[in-house]
Amino acid sequence: MSVASLIEQVATDEGPKLRPGRLHGLAWLVWRQNRFLLWVVLAGVVAVGCWLWYEHSAVVAATERIHQAGCSYDSDTWAASGQSCWPLLEDVVNPTGAFTGELQPALAAVPALVGMFVGVPLFSQEFERGTHRLLWSQSVSRTRWLAFRFGAAAALVLVASTALAALASWFWHTDVHTELGAFDPPFQGVTYLVLGIVPVATALFGLVLGVLVGLLVRRTLPAVGITAALMLAVECGMYQLRPYLYPQVYGVQPIRPNFDTFMQPTDAWLVSNGMILPNGTKVANDGACINQRGCRQVSQVYGYYHPVSHFWPIQLIESGILLCLTAAVVAFVFHRVRRVA
Amino acid sequence: MNDTSDDRTALEAVGLGKRYRRGWALRDCTFRIPAGAVCGMVGPNGAGKSTLLGLAAQLLTPTEGTVTVFGRPLDAPGQRARVAFVAQDKPLYQRFTVAEMLRLGRELNPGWNQTAAQRIVDQGELPGDARLGSLSGGQRTRVALALALGKQPDLLILDEPMSDMDPLARHQLMGTLMSEAATNGTTLLMSSHILAELDGTIDHLLLVDAGRIRLAGEVDEILAAHRLVSGADPGEGAADPTAGHTVVETRRIGRQLTALIRPEGELSGALEVSRPTLEELLLSYLRSPQAPTLFTDSARAGHDAAVAA
Amino acid sequence: MIEYRIDRRSGVATYLQIVHQTKQALRLGLLQPGDKLPTAREVVEATAINPNTVLKAYRELDREGLVEPRPGLGTFVRRSLARAEAGADGPLRAELVAWVDRAQRAGLEHEDVAALVASVLEQRFVTGVAAPKREIEGNS
């Protein structure tokens, strides 16, 4: 908040150059109604950017120190170093841990927040104060108004979520995924949700979902709650659906002395795995085998997984689904707004 | 349905009805308001006045029937600019300043007249940089009216326009509205449950009661069609002196009989006859839900079409 | 210029009030031939009455030949109703003032004088100006 007001302050002080004072018609109204939101979102993106840059510098400096101390990334050196290398690693683990532990969950919540605080108020705030009757009594048609209002919100969400996704992807690639001592495969936890184009598509869907709920429920507070619940449901549904969006790879490995489960390739997403009995039946790796005949003679394990190369196809398909849903909701909202009082 | 433009009919409803979840708010409304009329819509609370105005302003969609403005549906191109509507609660953006509110009017209406809008705001001595949220109810009403008049509509629809204004501001704004009607020929349609507010200002009347239209037409014609009669009550069994006339309401106090009637032919000589005031007439109708409806010629839908044909 | 005062509770039709007040002004010489009456817009803005009422009143005055509308310019007074005798400095007024003074000295109250004058007027002007109420009746 304070950052937002600070930025607004700065913008005001810099005079008319930053203020689009020449806006006309609906563009002016949309700007006038949403300038505060615009500054808040802008401030949020800038804050995330600054924080990531700061953490990135810390990781770079820490890596430098590790190399100077002769603790290169090679397990033998590491093991031989004893106590001397480990403390240095702290300086890398702390920032990357903050990214995976704090920023990633926060960014994963952005689409729901967009729905709750950008989407819902678009209608509910007008309804609650009766100002929709003021707006819709002017000469511009309500579909035209909606197109501007919706368009502006969508543009803002598109730009902001793209910027956040780009920042997160950049930091993850340069500092978390490839750097020393870091471990964060792309499919794991909420990592997948903040990388690539899925966060952008989800944010757009969150926006239109919030708009729809605001239009139907008409009151802000319940609409915010319902939007949050629906977004959670959609994300859970997507999580269940995600493994089947693209054909999984099937692999078979011989059982090894100390390791009796399937080993997926680096960064791959192991969806399911189990043992293959001598008679060829597959038993999922959930303990069912323990008392079964033949389990002791198992010589092979199997696994279904998505290799890291499936990351982009799955992202594209998931985004496609979300954008189709978004388009359907937008069409419904435009249809519905003509009949609403 | 007549789809051609009609400059003599400001508003026409045919079989108009609106049903909410709790039931019909308005049913079977067929009437016409000629262009240039200053039409008052009266009726008790909950009679359906706001619903009818909302339908006319196309904020509500009818459940049945149609409503047209100057012969065309309101969603036809260019029609929105011809109609202005001020809702009962005078909705405005609380965080906007007065000047910004007028700018909204200017940005969203092609025929905007800043001078007309500014004049109304200045009359109330409202500073342009005052936030709407800091204004009194009457001051907000003033801004809402400024916004509606700045649009320079052909039909101005006002729902309980003056309910929260002091007498001076009410008089001033009513004067402004009347002068608007006089100079631009703007048709005014306003609802009110304060009868005194309307007397002398309106020339057309719509009486809405329990979701139906009960009286519609020129005030003069409606008044001229009625007589207030009083005389000695002849008592049970005797010939009713009002027999043969359309009786709106009969009241008996002691041996005195008073009735509002629509005379059909000669009146009995035993009766004292006078003309009702608008207020007496409306109160009689509101007290007698069973009284027959009355539409003058100009208030009948399809009136001009019939004349033309 | 004349300013109309509209009394909504008087029971007298609004347009008749305008007609009466115009005639009154013509009688007293407040309006002279050639004077312009206020436009309908000016009247309604000041009195908040229906513009058609003003137009109706002006038509009535026009019908009686007292005013004439000049398109694009306004409505103008055509002839006066003022008589020298009725003017503020006329001899008849002076006589009346003297008479009222006498009545006052004789102990008559305001109401007594008014009643006396009304009854004499009633008796003398049998076909004279009717009471406003009957005039409404006669109008339909």
mmCIF file of C-alpha atoms in Angstrom, chain A residues 88-294:
data_model
loop_
_atom_site.group_PDB
_atom_site.id
_atom_site.type_symbol
_atom_site.label_atom_id
_atom_site.label_comp_id
_atom_site.label_asym_id
_atom_site.label_seq_id
_atom_site.Cartn_x
_atom_site.Cartn_y
_atom_site.Cartn_z
ATOM 1 C CA LEU A 88 28.971 -21.276 2.513
ATOM 2 C CA LEU A 89 26.081 -23.080 0.881
ATOM 3 C CA GLU A 90 23.706 -21.469 3.353
ATOM 4 C CA ASP A 91 24.000 -18.198 1.423
ATOM 5 C CA VAL A 92 22.648 -19.887 -1.675
ATOM 6 C CA VAL A 93 20.012 -21.986 0.001
ATOM 7 C CA ASN A 94 18.466 -19.097 1.913
ATOM 8 C CA PRO A 95 17.512 -16.936 -1.085
ATOM 9 C CA THR A 96 16.442 -19.849 -3.261
ATOM 10 C CA GLY A 97 14.525 -21.309 -0.332
ATOM 11 C CA ALA A 98 12.732 -17.986 0.090
ATOM 12 C CA PHE A 99 11.812 -18.171 -3.578
ATOM 13 C CA THR A 100 10.434 -21.691 -3.474
ATOM 14 C CA GLY A 101 8.981 -21.428 0.016
ATOM 15 C CA GLU A 102 7.463 -17.941 -0.029
ATOM 16 C CA LEU A 103 7.387 -16.246 -3.395
ATOM 17 C CA GLN A 104 6.247 -19.275 -5.379
ATOM 18 C CA PRO A 105 3.146 -19.892 -3.218
ATOM 19 C CA ALA A 106 2.388 -16.171 -3.280
ATOM 20 C CA LEU A 107 2.657 -16.051 -7.081
ATOM 21 C CA ALA A 108 0.570 -19.214 -7.369
ATOM 22 C CA ALA A 109 -2.188 -17.382 -5.482
ATOM 23 C CA VAL A 110 -2.098 -14.425 -7.895
ATOM 24 C CA PRO A 111 -4.815 -15.733 -10.279
ATOM 25 C CA ALA A 112 -7.238 -16.206 -7.380
ATOM 26 C CA LEU A 113 -6.346 -12.760 -6.013
ATOM 27 C CA VAL A 114 -6.911 -11.257 -9.462
ATOM 28 C CA GLY A 115 -10.366 -12.822 -9.540
ATOM 29 C CA MET A 116 -11.186 -11.668 -6.035
ATOM 30 C CA PHE A 117 -9.935 -8.091 -6.204
ATOM 31 C CA VAL A 118 -9.913 -7.147 -9.880
ATOM 32 C CA GLY A 119 -12.646 -9.341 -11.352
ATOM 33 C CA VAL A 120 -15.342 -9.322 -8.693
ATOM 34 C CA PRO A 121 -15.520 -5.538 -8.073
ATOM 35 C CA LEU A 122 -15.939 -4.808 -11.782
ATOM 36 C CA PHE A 123 -19.668 -5.483 -11.437
ATOM 37 C CA SER A 124 -20.363 -5.956 -7.750
ATOM 38 C CA GLN A 125 -19.119 -2.505 -6.825
ATOM 39 C CA GLU A 126 -21.429 -0.897 -9.370
ATOM 40 C CA PHE A 127 -24.346 -3.018 -8.194
ATOM 41 C CA GLU A 128 -23.733 -2.352 -4.512
ATOM 42 C CA ARG A 129 -23.773 1.416 -5.004
ATOM 43 C CA GLY A 130 -26.432 1.391 -7.708
ATOM 44 C CA THR A 131 -24.048 3.185 -10.060
ATOM 45 C CA HIS A 132 -24.746 0.666 -12.824
ATOM 46 C CA ARG A 133 -28.025 2.523 -13.286
ATOM 47 C CA LEU A 134 -26.048 5.739 -13.710
ATOM 48 C CA LEU A 135 -23.611 4.169 -16.165
ATOM 49 C CA TRP A 136 -26.184 2.375 -18.227
ATOM 50 C CA SER A 137 -28.306 5.506 -18.555
ATOM 51 C CA GLN A 138 -25.576 7.250 -20.519
ATOM 52 C CA SER A 139 -25.452 7.274 -24.296
ATOM 53 C CA VAL A 140 -22.890 4.478 -24.601
ATOM 54 C CA SER A 141 -24.315 0.991 -24.685
ATOM 55 C CA ARG A 142 -23.545 -1.344 -21.857
ATOM 56 C CA THR A 143 -21.747 -3.799 -24.115
ATOM 57 C CA ARG A 144 -19.431 -1.019 -25.225
ATOM 58 C CA TRP A 145 -18.846 -0.027 -21.643
ATOM 59 C CA LEU A 146 -18.154 -3.641 -20.737
ATOM 60 C CA ALA A 147 -15.757 -4.048 -23.642
ATOM 61 C CA PHE A 148 -13.689 -1.097 -22.408
ATOM 62 C CA ARG A 149 -13.897 -1.987 -18.765
ATOM 63 C CA PHE A 150 -13.168 -5.657 -19.376
ATOM 64 C CA GLY A 151 -10.520 -4.911 -21.969
ATOM 65 C CA ALA A 152 -8.635 -2.602 -19.636
ATOM 66 C CA ALA A 153 -8.715 -5.098 -16.774
ATOM 67 C CA ALA A 154 -7.652 -7.942 -19.084
ATOM 68 C CA ALA A 155 -4.784 -5.856 -20.482
ATOM 69 C CA LEU A 156 -3.600 -4.994 -16.989
ATOM 70 C CA VAL A 157 -3.787 -8.618 -15.839
ATOM 71 C CA LEU A 158 -2.105 -9.834 -19.019
ATOM 72 C CA VAL A 159 0.816 -7.441 -18.694
ATOM 73 C CA ALA A 160 1.247 -7.907 -14.956
ATOM 74 C CA SER A 161 0.990 -11.702 -14.949
ATOM 75 C CA THR A 162 3.296 -11.965 -17.946
ATOM 76 C CA ALA A 163 5.841 -9.810 -16.148
ATOM 77 C CA LEU A 164 5.564 -11.889 -12.967
ATOM 78 C CA ALA A 165 5.799 -15.182 -14.866
ATOM 79 C CA ALA A 166 8.832 -13.915 -16.778
ATOM 80 C CA LEU A 167 10.536 -12.778 -13.568
ATOM 81 C CA ALA A 168 9.801 -16.075 -11.823
ATOM 82 C CA SER A 169 10.937 -18.103 -14.830
ATOM 83 C CA TRP A 170 14.143 -16.103 -15.086
ATOM 84 C CA PHE A 171 15.057 -16.467 -11.420
ATOM 85 C CA TRP A 172 14.138 -20.142 -11.389
ATOM 86 C CA HIS A 173 16.247 -20.906 -14.467
ATOM 87 C CA THR A 174 19.313 -18.902 -13.497
ATOM 88 C CA ASP A 175 19.399 -19.268 -9.726
ATOM 89 C CA VAL A 176 17.168 -22.059 -8.446
ATOM 90 C CA HIS A 177 17.170 -24.861 -10.954
ATOM 91 C CA THR A 178 20.742 -24.888 -12.167
ATOM 92 C CA GLU A 179 22.705 -23.383 -9.345
ATOM 93 C CA LEU A 180 24.661 -25.078 -6.638
ATOM 94 C CA GLY A 181 22.768 -26.991 -4.002
ATOM 95 C CA ALA A 182 19.403 -26.104 -5.422
ATOM 96 C CA PHE A 183 16.722 -28.628 -6.018
ATOM 97 C CA ASP A 184 13.423 -27.607 -7.551
ATOM 98 C CA PRO A 185 12.216 -29.670 -10.511
ATOM 99 C CA PRO A 186 9.775 -27.867 -12.795
ATOM 100 C CA PHE A 187 6.797 -30.145 -12.159
ATOM 101 C CA GLN A 188 7.107 -30.124 -8.418
ATOM 102 C CA GLY A 189 4.681 -28.415 -6.041
ATOM 103 C CA VAL A 190 3.672 -24.919 -7.058
ATOM 104 C CA THR A 191 6.772 -24.479 -9.227
ATOM 105 C CA TYR A 192 4.882 -25.539 -12.335
ATOM 106 C CA LEU A 193 2.158 -22.960 -11.597
ATOM 107 C CA VAL A 194 4.478 -19.945 -11.660
ATOM 108 C CA LEU A 195 6.602 -20.848 -14.690
ATOM 109 C CA GLY A 196 5.935 -20.413 -18.391
ATOM 110 C CA ILE A 197 2.560 -19.342 -19.751
ATOM 111 C CA VAL A 198 0.200 -21.212 -17.425
ATOM 112 C CA PRO A 199 0.290 -18.437 -14.780
ATOM 113 C CA VAL A 200 -0.793 -15.927 -17.454
ATOM 114 C CA ALA A 201 -3.669 -18.086 -18.680
ATOM 115 C CA THR A 202 -4.753 -18.877 -15.117
ATOM 116 C CA ALA A 203 -4.705 -15.190 -14.168
ATOM 117 C CA LEU A 204 -6.900 -14.304 -17.155
ATOM 118 C CA PHE A 205 -9.277 -17.098 -16.230
ATOM 119 C CA GLY A 206 -9.306 -15.893 -12.619
ATOM 120 C CA LEU A 207 -10.216 -12.413 -13.823
ATOM 121 C CA VAL A 208 -13.200 -13.519 -15.882
ATOM 122 C CA LEU A 209 -14.343 -15.942 -13.210
ATOM 123 C CA GLY A 210 -14.336 -13.095 -10.697
ATOM 124 C CA VAL A 211 -16.227 -10.878 -13.134
ATOM 125 C CA LEU A 212 -18.823 -13.594 -13.696
ATOM 126 C CA VAL A 213 -19.323 -14.247 -9.994
ATOM 127 C CA GLY A 214 -19.561 -10.508 -9.319
ATOM 128 C CA LEU A 215 -22.180 -10.200 -12.055
ATOM 129 C CA LEU A 216 -24.281 -13.068 -10.721
ATOM 130 C CA VAL A 217 -23.860 -12.609 -6.965
ATOM 131 C CA ARG A 218 -23.922 -8.781 -7.085
ATOM 132 C CA ARG A 219 -22.475 -8.318 -3.592
ATOM 133 C CA THR A 220 -18.740 -7.937 -3.161
ATOM 134 C CA LEU A 221 -18.047 -9.846 0.010
ATOM 135 C CA PRO A 222 -19.834 -13.112 -0.804
ATOM 136 C CA ALA A 223 -18.627 -12.881 -4.396
ATOM 137 C CA VAL A 224 -15.006 -12.647 -3.233
ATOM 138 C CA GLY A 225 -15.468 -15.755 -1.084
ATOM 139 C CA ILE A 226 -17.173 -17.704 -3.849
ATOM 140 C CA THR A 227 -14.505 -16.721 -6.345
ATOM 141 C CA ALA A 228 -11.756 -17.895 -4.004
ATOM 142 C CA ALA A 229 -13.507 -21.232 -3.478
ATOM 143 C CA LEU A 230 -14.132 -21.703 -7.204
ATOM 144 C CA MET A 231 -10.543 -20.863 -8.094
ATOM 145 C CA LEU A 232 -9.332 -23.401 -5.558
ATOM 146 C CA ALA A 233 -11.665 -25.995 -7.074
ATOM 147 C CA VAL A 234 -10.465 -25.210 -10.596
ATOM 148 C CA GLU A 235 -6.807 -25.439 -9.583
ATOM 149 C CA CYS A 236 -7.453 -28.769 -7.842
ATOM 150 C CA GLY A 237 -9.285 -30.041 -10.894
ATOM 151 C CA MET A 238 -6.430 -28.955 -13.116
ATOM 152 C CA TYR A 239 -3.957 -30.687 -10.816
ATOM 153 C CA GLN A 240 -5.885 -33.942 -11.196
ATOM 154 C CA LEU A 241 -6.189 -33.508 -14.928
ATOM 155 C CA ARG A 242 -2.651 -32.355 -15.646
ATOM 156 C CA PRO A 243 -0.930 -35.810 -15.882
ATOM 157 C CA TYR A 244 -3.360 -36.841 -18.608
ATOM 158 C CA LEU A 245 -3.044 -33.727 -20.763
ATOM 159 C CA TYR A 246 -0.191 -35.310 -22.681
ATOM 160 C CA PRO A 247 0.737 -39.000 -23.254
ATOM 161 C CA GLN A 248 2.915 -40.308 -20.452
ATOM 162 C CA VAL A 249 6.149 -42.173 -21.079
ATOM 163 C CA TYR A 250 6.286 -45.789 -19.886
ATOM 164 C CA GLY A 251 9.567 -47.138 -18.594
ATOM 165 C CA VAL A 252 10.804 -50.467 -17.184
ATOM 166 C CA GLN A 253 13.913 -50.884 -15.064
ATOM 167 C CA PRO A 254 15.552 -53.950 -13.513
ATOM 168 C CA ILE A 255 15.428 -53.996 -9.765
ATOM 169 C CA ARG A 256 18.670 -52.960 -8.097
ATOM 170 C CA PRO A 257 20.008 -54.289 -4.799
ATOM 171 C CA ASN A 258 19.287 -51.281 -2.572
ATOM 172 C CA PHE A 259 16.749 -49.527 -4.665
ATOM 173 C CA ASP A 260 13.533 -51.270 -5.506
ATOM 174 C CA THR A 261 11.503 -48.429 -7.019
ATOM 175 C CA PHE A 262 11.447 -46.861 -10.441
ATOM 176 C CA MET A 263 14.014 -44.063 -10.988
ATOM 177 C CA GLN A 264 12.642 -41.390 -13.311
ATOM 178 C CA PRO A 265 15.069 -39.249 -15.340
ATOM 179 C CA THR A 266 16.229 -35.920 -13.906
ATOM 180 C CA ASP A 267 13.420 -33.320 -13.554
ATOM 181 C CA ALA A 268 10.837 -35.774 -14.839
ATOM 182 C CA TRP A 269 7.427 -36.092 -13.214
ATOM 183 C CA LEU A 270 6.786 -39.617 -11.992
ATOM 184 C CA VAL A 271 3.046 -40.060 -12.220
ATOM 185 C CA SER A 272 2.734 -43.700 -11.134
ATOM 186 C CA ASN A 273 5.032 -46.631 -10.639
ATOM 187 C CA GLY A 274 5.072 -50.183 -9.327
ATOM 188 C CA MET A 275 6.435 -53.678 -9.692
ATOM 189 C CA ILE A 276 6.053 -56.237 -12.428
ATOM 190 C CA LEU A 277 5.397 -59.733 -11.149
ATOM 191 C CA PRO A 278 6.981 -62.692 -12.941
ATOM 192 C CA ASN A 279 3.603 -63.523 -14.523
ATOM 193 C CA GLY A 280 3.565 -60.076 -16.101
ATOM 194 C CA THR A 281 0.917 -58.407 -13.865
ATOM 195 C CA LYS A 282 1.700 -54.916 -12.695
ATOM 196 C CA VAL A 283 1.207 -54.038 -9.081
ATOM 197 C CA ALA A 284 1.063 -50.378 -8.143
ATOM 198 C CA ASN A 285 3.609 -49.368 -5.589
ATOM 199 C CA ASP A 286 1.228 -48.875 -2.715
ATOM 200 C CA GLY A 287 2.066 -51.796 -0.474
ATOM 201 C CA ALA A 288 -0.458 -54.137 -2.059
ATOM 202 C CA CYS A 289 2.278 -56.478 -3.036
ATOM 203 C CA ILE A 290 3.688 -57.232 0.352
ATOM 204 C CA ASN A 291 1.559 -60.259 1.083
ATOM 205 C CA GLN A 292 1.106 -61.428 -2.456
ATOM 206 C CA ARG A 293 2.644 -64.483 -3.865
ATOM 207 C CA GLY A 294 5.447 -63.743 -6.261
#
